[in-house]
Short mmCIF file of C-alpha atoms in Angstrom, two decimals:
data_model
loop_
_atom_site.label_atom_id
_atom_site.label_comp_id
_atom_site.label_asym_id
_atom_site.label_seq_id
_atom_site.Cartn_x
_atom_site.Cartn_y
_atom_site.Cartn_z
CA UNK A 1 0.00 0.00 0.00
CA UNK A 2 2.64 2.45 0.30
CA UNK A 3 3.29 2.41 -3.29
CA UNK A 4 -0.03 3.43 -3.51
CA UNK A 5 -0.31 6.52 -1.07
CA UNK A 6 3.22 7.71 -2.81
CA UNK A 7 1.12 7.89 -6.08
CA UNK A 8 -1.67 9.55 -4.20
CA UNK A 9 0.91 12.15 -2.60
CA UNK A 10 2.13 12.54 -6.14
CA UNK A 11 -1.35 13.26 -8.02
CA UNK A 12 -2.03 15.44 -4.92
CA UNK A 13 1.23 17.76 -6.15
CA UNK A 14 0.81 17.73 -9.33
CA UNK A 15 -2.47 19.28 -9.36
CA UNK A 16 -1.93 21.46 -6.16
CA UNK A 17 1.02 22.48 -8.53
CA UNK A 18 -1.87 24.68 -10.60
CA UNK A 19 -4.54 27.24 -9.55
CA UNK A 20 -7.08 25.84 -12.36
CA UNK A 21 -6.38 21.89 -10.96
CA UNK A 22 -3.77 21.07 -13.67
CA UNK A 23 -2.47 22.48 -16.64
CA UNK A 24 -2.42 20.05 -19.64
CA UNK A 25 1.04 19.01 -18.91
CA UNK A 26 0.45 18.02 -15.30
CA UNK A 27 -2.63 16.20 -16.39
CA UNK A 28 -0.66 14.30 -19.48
CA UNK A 29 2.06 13.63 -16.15
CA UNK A 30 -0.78 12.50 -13.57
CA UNK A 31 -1.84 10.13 -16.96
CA UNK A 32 1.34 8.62 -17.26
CA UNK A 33 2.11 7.95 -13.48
CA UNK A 34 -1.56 6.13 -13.30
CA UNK A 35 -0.73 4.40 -16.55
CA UNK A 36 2.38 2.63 -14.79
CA UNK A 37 0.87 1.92 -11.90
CA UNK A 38 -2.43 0.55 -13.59
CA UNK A 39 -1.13 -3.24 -12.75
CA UNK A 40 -0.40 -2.15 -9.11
CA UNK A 41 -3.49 -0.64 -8.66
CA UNK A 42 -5.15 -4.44 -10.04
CA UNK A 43 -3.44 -6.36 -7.74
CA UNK A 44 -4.75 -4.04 -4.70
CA UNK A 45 -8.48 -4.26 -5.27
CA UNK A 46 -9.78 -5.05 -2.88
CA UNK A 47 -8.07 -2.64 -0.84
CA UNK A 48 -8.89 0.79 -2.96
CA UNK A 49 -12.16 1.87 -1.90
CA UNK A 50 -10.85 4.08 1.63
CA UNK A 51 -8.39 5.73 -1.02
CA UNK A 52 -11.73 6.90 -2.97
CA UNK A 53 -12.29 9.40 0.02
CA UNK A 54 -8.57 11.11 -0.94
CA UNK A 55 -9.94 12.35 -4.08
CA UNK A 56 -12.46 14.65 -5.68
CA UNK A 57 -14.04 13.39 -9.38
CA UNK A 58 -14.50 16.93 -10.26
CA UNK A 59 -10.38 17.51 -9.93
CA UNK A 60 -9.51 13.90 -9.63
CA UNK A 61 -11.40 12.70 -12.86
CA UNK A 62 -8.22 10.25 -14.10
CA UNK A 63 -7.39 9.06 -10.73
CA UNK A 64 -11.00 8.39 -9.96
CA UNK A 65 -11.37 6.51 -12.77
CA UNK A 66 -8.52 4.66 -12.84
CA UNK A 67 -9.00 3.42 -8.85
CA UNK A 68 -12.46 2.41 -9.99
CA UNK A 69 -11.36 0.52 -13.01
CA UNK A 70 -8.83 -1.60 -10.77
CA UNK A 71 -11.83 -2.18 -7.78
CA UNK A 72 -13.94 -3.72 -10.74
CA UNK A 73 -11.04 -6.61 -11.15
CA UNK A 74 -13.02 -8.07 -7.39
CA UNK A 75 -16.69 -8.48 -7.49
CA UNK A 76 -18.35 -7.24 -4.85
CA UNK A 77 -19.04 -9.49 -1.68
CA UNK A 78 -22.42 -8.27 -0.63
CA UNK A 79 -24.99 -6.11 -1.29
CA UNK A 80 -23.83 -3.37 0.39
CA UNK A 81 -20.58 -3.32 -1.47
CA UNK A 82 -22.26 -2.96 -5.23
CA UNK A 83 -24.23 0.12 -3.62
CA UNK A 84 -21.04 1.65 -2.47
CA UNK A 85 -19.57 0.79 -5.67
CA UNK A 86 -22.44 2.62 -7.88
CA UNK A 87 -22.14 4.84 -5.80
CA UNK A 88 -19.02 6.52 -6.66
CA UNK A 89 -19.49 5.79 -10.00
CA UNK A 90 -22.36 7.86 -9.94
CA UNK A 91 -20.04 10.46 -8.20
CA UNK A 92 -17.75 10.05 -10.99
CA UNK A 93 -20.43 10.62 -14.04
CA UNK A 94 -21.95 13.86 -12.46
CA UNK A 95 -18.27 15.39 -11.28
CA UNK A 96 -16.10 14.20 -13.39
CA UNK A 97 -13.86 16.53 -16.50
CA UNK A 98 -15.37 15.69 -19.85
CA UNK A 99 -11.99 16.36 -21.52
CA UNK A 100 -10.44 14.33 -19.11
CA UNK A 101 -13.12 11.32 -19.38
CA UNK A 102 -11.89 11.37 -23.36
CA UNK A 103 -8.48 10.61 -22.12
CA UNK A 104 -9.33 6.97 -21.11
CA UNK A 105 -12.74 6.10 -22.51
CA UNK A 106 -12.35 2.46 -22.51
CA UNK A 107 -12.05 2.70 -18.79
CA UNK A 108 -14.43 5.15 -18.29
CA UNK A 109 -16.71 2.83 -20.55
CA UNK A 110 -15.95 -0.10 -18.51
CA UNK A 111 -16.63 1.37 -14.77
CA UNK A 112 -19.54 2.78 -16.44
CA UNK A 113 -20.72 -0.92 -17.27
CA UNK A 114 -19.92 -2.69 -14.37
CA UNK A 115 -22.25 -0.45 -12.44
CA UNK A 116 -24.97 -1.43 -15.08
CA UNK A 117 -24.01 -5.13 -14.33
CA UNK A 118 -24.70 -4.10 -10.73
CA UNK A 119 -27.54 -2.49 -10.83
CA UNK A 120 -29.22 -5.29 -12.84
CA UNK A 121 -27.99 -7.42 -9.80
CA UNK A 122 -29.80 -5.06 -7.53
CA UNK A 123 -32.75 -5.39 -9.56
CA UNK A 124 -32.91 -1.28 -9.53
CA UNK A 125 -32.54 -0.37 -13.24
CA UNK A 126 -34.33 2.92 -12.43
CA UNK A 127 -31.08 3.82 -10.59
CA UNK A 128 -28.68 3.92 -13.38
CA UNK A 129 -30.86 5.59 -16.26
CA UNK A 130 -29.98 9.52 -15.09
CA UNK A 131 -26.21 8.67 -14.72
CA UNK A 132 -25.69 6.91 -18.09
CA UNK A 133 -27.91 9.47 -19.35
CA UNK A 134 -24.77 12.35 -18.36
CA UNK A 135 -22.04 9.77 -19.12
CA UNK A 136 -22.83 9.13 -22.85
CA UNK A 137 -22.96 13.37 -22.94
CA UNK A 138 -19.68 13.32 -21.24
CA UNK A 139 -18.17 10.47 -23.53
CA UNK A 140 -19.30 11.60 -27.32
CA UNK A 141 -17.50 13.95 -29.74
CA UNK A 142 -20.73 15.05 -30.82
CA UNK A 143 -24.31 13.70 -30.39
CA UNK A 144 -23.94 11.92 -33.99
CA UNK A 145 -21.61 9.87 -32.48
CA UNK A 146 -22.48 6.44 -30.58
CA UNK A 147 -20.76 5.28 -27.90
CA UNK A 148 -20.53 1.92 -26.26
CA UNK A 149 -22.98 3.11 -23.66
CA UNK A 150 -25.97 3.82 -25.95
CA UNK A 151 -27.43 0.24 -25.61
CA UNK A 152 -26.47 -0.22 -21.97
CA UNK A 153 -28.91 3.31 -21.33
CA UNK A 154 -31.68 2.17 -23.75
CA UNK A 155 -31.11 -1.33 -21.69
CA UNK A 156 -31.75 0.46 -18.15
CA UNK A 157 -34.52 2.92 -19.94
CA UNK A 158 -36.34 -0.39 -20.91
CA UNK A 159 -36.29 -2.12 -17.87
CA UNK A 160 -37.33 0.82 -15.72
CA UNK A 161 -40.12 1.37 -18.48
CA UNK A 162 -38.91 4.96 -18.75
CA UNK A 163 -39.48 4.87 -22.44
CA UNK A 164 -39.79 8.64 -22.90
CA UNK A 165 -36.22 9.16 -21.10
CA UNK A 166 -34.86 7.25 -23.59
CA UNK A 167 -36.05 9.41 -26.39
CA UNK A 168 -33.92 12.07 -25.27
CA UNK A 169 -30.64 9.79 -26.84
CA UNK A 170 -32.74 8.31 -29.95
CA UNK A 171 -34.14 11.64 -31.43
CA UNK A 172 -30.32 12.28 -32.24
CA UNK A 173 -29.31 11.08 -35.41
CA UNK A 174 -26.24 8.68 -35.66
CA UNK A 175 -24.17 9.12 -38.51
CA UNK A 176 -20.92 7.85 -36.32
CA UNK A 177 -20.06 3.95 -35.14
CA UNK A 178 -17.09 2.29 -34.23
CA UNK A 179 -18.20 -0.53 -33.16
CA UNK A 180 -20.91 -3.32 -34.87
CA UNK A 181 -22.10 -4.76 -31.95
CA UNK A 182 -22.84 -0.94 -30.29
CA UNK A 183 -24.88 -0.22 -33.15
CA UNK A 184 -27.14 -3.59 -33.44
CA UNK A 185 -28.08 -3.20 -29.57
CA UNK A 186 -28.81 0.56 -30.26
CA UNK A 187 -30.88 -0.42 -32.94
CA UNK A 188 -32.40 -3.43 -31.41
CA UNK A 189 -33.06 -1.55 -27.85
CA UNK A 190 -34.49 1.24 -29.91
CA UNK A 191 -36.92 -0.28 -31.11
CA UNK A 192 -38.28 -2.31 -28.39
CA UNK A 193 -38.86 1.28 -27.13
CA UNK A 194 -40.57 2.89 -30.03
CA UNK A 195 -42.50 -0.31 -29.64
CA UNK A 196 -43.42 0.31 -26.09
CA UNK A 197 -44.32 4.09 -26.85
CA UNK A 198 -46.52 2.49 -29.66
CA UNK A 199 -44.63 4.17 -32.13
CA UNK A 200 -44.33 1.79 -34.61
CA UNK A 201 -42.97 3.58 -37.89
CA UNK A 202 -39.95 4.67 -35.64
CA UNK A 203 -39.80 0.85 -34.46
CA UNK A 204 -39.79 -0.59 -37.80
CA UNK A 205 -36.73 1.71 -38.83
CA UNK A 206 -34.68 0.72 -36.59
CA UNK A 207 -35.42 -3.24 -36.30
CA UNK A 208 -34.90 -2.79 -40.31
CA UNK A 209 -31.22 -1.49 -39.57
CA UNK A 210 -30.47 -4.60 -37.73
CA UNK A 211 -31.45 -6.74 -40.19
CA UNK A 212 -30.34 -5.55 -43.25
CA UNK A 213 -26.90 -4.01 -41.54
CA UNK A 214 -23.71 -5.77 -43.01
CA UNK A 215 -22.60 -8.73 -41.04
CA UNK A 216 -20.20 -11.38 -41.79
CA UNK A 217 -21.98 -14.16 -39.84
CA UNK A 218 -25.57 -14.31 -38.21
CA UNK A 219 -26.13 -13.08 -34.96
CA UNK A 220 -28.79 -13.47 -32.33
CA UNK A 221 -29.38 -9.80 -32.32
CA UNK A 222 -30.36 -9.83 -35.83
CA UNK A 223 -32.24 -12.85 -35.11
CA UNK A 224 -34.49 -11.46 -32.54
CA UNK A 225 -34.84 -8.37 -34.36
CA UNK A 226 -36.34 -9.96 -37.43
CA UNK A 227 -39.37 -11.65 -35.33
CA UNK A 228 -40.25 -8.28 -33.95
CA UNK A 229 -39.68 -6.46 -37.52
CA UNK A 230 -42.35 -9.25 -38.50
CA UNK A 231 -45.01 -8.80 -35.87
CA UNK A 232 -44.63 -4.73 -35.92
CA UNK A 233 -44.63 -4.70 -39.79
CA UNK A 234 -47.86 -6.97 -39.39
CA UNK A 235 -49.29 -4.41 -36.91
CA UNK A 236 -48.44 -1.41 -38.71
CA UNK A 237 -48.65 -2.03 -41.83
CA UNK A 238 -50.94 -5.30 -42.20
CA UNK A 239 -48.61 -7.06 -44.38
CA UNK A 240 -44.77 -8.31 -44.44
CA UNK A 241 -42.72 -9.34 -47.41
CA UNK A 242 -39.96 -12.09 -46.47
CA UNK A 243 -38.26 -11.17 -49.25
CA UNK A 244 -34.93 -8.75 -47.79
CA UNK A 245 -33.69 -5.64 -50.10
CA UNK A 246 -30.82 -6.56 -52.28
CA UNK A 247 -28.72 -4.21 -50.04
CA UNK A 248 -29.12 -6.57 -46.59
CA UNK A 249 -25.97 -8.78 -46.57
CA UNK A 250 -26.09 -12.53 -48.00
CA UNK A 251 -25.83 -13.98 -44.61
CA UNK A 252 -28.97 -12.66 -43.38
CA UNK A 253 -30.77 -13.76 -46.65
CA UNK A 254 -29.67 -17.24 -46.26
CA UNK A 255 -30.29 -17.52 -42.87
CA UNK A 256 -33.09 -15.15 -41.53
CA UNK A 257 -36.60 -16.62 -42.90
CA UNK A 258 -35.60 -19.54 -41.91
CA UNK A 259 -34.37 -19.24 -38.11
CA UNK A 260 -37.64 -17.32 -37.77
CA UNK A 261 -39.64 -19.37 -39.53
CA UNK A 262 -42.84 -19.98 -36.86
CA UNK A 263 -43.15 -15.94 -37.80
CA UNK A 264 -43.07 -16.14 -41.54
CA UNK A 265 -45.85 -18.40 -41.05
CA UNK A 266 -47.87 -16.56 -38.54
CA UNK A 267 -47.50 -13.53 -41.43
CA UNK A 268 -49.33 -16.18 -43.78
CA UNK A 269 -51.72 -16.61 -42.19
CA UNK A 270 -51.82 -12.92 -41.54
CA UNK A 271 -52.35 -12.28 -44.79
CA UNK A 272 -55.37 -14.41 -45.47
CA UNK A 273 -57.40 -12.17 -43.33
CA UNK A 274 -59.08 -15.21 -41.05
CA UNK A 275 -59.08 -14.48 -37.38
CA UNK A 276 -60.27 -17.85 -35.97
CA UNK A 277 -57.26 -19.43 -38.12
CA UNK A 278 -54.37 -17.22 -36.47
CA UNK A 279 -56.26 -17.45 -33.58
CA UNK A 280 -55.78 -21.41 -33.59
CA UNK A 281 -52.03 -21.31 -35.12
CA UNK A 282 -50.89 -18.48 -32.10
CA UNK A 283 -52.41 -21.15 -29.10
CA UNK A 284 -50.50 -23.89 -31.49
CA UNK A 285 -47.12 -22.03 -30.89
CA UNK A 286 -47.69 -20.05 -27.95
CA UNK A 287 -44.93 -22.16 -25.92
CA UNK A 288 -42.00 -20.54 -28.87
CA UNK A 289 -43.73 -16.60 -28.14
CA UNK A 290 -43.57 -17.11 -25.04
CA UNK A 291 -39.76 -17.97 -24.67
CA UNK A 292 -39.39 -15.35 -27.39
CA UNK A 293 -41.17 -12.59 -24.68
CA UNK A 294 -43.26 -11.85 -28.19
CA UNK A 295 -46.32 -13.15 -27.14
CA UNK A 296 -48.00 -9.57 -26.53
CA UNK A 297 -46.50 -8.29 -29.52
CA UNK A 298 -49.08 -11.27 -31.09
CA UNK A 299 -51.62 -10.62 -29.26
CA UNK A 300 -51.41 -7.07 -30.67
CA UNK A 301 -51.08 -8.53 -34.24
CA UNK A 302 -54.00 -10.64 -34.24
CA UNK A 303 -56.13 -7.68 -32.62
CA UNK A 304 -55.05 -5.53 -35.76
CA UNK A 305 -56.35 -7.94 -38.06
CA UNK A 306 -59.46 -6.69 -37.11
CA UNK A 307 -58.73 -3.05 -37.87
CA UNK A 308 -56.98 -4.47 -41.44
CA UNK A 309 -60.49 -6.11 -42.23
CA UNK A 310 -62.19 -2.98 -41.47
CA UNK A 311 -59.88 -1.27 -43.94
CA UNK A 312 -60.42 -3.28 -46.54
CA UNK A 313 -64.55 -2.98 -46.22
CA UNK A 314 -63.41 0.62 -47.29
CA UNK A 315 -62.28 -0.23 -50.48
CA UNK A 316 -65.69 -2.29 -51.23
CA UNK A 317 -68.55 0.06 -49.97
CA UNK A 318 -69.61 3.31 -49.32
CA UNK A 319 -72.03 2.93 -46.58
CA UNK A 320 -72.07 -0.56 -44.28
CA UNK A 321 -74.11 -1.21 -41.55
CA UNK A 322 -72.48 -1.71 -38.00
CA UNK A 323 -73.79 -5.14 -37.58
CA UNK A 324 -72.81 -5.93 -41.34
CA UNK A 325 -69.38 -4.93 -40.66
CA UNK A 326 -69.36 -6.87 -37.01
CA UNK A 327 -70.57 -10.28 -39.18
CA UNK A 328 -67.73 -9.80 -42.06
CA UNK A 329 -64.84 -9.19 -39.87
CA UNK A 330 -66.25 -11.67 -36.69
CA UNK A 331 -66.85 -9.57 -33.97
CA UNK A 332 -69.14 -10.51 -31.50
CA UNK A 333 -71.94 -7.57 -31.48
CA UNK A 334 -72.61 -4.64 -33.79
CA UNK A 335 -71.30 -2.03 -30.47
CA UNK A 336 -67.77 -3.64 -30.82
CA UNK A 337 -67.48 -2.76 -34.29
CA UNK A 338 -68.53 0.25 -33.58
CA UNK A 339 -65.80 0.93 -31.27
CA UNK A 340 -63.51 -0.33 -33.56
CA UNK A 341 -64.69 2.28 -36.22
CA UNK A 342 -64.39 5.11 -33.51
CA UNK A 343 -60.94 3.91 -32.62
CA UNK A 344 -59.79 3.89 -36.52
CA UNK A 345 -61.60 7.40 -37.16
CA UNK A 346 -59.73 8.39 -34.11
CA UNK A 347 -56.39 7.25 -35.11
CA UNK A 348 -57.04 8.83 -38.94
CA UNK A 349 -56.68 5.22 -39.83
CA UNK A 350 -60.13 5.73 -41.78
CA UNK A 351 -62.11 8.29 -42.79
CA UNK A 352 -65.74 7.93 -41.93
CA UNK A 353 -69.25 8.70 -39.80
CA UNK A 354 -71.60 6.61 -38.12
CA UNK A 355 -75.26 7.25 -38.10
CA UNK A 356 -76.26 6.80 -34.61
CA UNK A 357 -79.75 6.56 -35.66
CA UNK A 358 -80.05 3.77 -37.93
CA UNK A 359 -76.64 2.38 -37.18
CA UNK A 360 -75.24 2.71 -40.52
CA UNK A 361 -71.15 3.65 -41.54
CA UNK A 362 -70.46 5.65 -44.39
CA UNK A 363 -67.13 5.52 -45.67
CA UNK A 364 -65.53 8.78 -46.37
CA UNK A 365 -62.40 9.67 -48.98
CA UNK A 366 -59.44 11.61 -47.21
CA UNK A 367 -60.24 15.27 -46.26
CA UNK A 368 -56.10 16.33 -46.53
CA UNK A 369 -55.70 19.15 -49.52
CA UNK A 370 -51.74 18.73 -48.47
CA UNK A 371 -52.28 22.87 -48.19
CA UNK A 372 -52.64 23.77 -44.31
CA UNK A 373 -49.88 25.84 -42.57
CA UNK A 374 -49.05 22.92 -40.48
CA UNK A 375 -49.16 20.30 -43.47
CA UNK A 376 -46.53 23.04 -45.51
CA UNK A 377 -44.40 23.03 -42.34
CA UNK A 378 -44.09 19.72 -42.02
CA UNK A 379 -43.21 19.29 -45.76
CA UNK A 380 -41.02 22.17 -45.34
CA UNK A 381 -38.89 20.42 -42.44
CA UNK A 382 -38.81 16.92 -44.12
CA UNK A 383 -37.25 18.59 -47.39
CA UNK A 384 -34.55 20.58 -44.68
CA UNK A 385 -33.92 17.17 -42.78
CA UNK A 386 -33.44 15.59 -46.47
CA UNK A 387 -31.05 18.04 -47.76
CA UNK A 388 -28.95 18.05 -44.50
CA UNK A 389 -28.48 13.90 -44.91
CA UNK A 390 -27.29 14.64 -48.68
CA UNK A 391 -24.55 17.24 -47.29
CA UNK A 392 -23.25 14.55 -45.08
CA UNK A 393 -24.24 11.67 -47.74
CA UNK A 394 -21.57 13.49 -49.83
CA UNK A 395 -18.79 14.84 -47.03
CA UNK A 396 -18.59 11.15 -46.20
CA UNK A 397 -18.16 10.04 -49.76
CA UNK A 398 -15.43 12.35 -50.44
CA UNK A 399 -13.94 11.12 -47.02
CA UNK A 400 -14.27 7.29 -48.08
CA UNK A 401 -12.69 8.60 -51.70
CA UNK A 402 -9.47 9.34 -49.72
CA UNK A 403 -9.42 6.80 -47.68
CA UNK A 404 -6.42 4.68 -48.45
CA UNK A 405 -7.15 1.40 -47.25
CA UNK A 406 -10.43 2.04 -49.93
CA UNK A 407 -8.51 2.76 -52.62
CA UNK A 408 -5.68 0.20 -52.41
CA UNK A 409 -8.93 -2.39 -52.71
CA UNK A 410 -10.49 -0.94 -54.90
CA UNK A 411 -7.24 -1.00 -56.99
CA UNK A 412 -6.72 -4.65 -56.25
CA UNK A 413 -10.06 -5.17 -57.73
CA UNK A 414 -9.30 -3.02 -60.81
CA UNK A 415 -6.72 -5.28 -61.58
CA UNK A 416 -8.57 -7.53 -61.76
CA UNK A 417 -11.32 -6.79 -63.62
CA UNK A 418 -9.31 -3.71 -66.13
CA UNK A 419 -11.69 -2.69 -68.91
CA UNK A 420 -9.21 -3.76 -71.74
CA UNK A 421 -9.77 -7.57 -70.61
CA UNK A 422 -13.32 -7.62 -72.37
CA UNK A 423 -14.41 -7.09 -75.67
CA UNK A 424 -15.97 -4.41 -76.77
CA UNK A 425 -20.07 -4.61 -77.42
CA UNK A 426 -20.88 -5.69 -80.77
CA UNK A 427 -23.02 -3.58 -82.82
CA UNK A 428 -25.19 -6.03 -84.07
CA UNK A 429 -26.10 -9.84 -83.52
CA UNK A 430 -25.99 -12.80 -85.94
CA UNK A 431 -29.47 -14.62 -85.62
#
């Protein structure tokens, strides 16, 4: 331990040594002393938390972290331990130097984990949303950039059901990843929470990047993000093609439809419109939803076949009685399909009125002249978010156009495939 407290006398100096706690060369000096004494500091674990008290995150930020990186090499031995642990992480995140956090993000990342780990422990993911929250600020270049705490916030947001909170990190648009697996659980988390906010168009985005995001071999992530880009297509949109865009990478082609296969089917029988048939084929497999925790995402599938069925009564007829509309689609009484019809009006799913009098629907065509204030603002800000995304579409090309590890390939492969190898086209054809 006396190794240790000479370190601490020396950190103490070194930023005593400054009236703003440190000028950039006695941080880059307090960096390299904890750098060779980062194996020390391991081997003394379990003995580093009463040297916490000798510091202060909001002038100590690399010592901090550093002392907490080498306490995570012991797991905690009781409950009480993994409190005091997130608790000085959560010291750490609020307190702590940005710049300083940028110095050593994998170990920032890493305390920053191991607290999630604990927290799931404890069973308290409510506890960890706020901090994470401030520690992926802390941690990114810019908002467009996502950092290996993304998913691990979305995680805690999800489990705590604060799906709003999480909305606060997914209305920024990523344009930055490093890492493949940080961007499937972004993706994959996402969704689930645009699912539980009912906001399916949003869900269906991001479940899409999963699947059709380059990957060299399958992975459960994509896996369970196809069954619940099925079911939310089905909901949403009443209908789901198996077929992938040409873009999605031949692994997930191959292997996709058919890992998932119970859903392709369930979007079969989707498709033929027949409520008492899904109904019978979802109690068939209700064991594989279950295991799957899909089974309410079902449920909400086969209740929107009911609302599809409605639709298509649109298409047919102009005016429908209630009770007509109850028989075709199989409800039960002419008042539930009336409340279906309110619900859809609601929702501007369709466009009709009910005549409360004779109980009779007429079907209405859509009222939108696409010329309101609000409909020209929203057109307005679509076009603006449109030509921002081309700006950056093209800065990114020009940056991948200079990239030299993307031109020496791309010159391998122009050697072997040069232009001069082929013959030319031949102006006409002998029959």
């Amino acid at each position: 331990m006396g190794s240790v407290e000479v370190l601490i006398d020396q950190i103490h100096e070194l930023t005593n040594s400054t009236s703003a706690g440190g000028s950039s060369s006695s941080v880059s000096r307090i960096h390299l002393l904890l750098k060779q004494s980062d194996e020390l500091l391991h081997s003394l674990s379990s003995q580093l938390y009463p040297l916490l008290d000798q510091f202060d995150p909001s002038t100590h930020t690399l010592p901090y972290i550093y002392f907490l990186d080498a306490i995570t090499t012991a797991a905690p031995a009781d409950q009480e331990q993994a409190n005091q642990f997130i608790t000085h992480v959560t010291k750490l995140i609020k307190s702590s130097d940005a710049d300083h956090i940028r110095l050593v993000p994998e170990k920032f990342v890493s305390v920053c984990q191991k607290m999630k780990e604990q927290i799931l422990v404890l069973n308290d993911p409510l506890r960890g949303v706020a901090p994470l929250q401030i520690a992926i600020q802390k941690l990114q270049a810019s908002t467009e950039h996502l950092t290996p705490l993304h998913s691990d916030f979305l995680l805690l947001c999800l489990l705590a059901k604060c799906y709003r909170v999480g909305l606060r990190v997914l209305n920024h648009n990523i344009y930055h990843v490093e890492q493949p697996r940080d961007f499937f659980l972004y993706c994959y988390y996402g969704g689930m929470i645009y699912i539980g906010l009912k906001q399916f168009q949003k869900a269906l985005e991001l479940l899409h990047n999963v699947v059709t995001a380059p990957m060299p071999i399958i992975n459960a992530i994509a896996v369970e993000a196809y069954k619940k880009y099925i079911l939310v297509s089905l909901i949403h949109n009443g209908q789901f093609s198996a077929t992938l865009p040409k873009y999605a990478s031949s692994v997930a082609q191959r292997n996709l439809k058919t890992l998932c296969q119970v859903y392709v089917d369930m979007a079969i029988f989707y498709s033929n419109g027949r409520v008492s048939e899904m109904e019978v084929f979802v109690n068939t497999h209700r064991e594989k939803f279950e295991a799957d925790s899909n089974l309410g995402l079902v449920k909400q599938a086969v209740a929107s076949m009911y609302k599809r069925n409605i639709q298509r009564l649109t298409q047919t007829y102009l005016t429908l009685s209630l009770q007509d509309i109850a028989t075709t689609v199989h409800l039960s009484s002419a008042k539930e399909a009336e409340m279906h019809v309110l619900q859809m009006i609601q929702n501007g799913e369709i466009f009709a009125s009910i005549n409360q009098k004779d109980g009779m629907v007429r079907f209405l065509e859509d009222p939108e002249q696409y010329k309101s204030c609000e409909m020209i603002e929203r057109i307005d800000s679509s076009i603006k978010r449109m030509s921002s995304l081309s700006k950056k579409l093209s800065a990114m090309d020009k940056l991948i156009a200079c990239d030299t590890l993307y031109l020496t390939k791309v010159g391998k492969e122009r050697q072997r495939f040069d232009f001069d190898d082929f013959d030319s086209v031949p102006q006409r054809f002998n029959m």
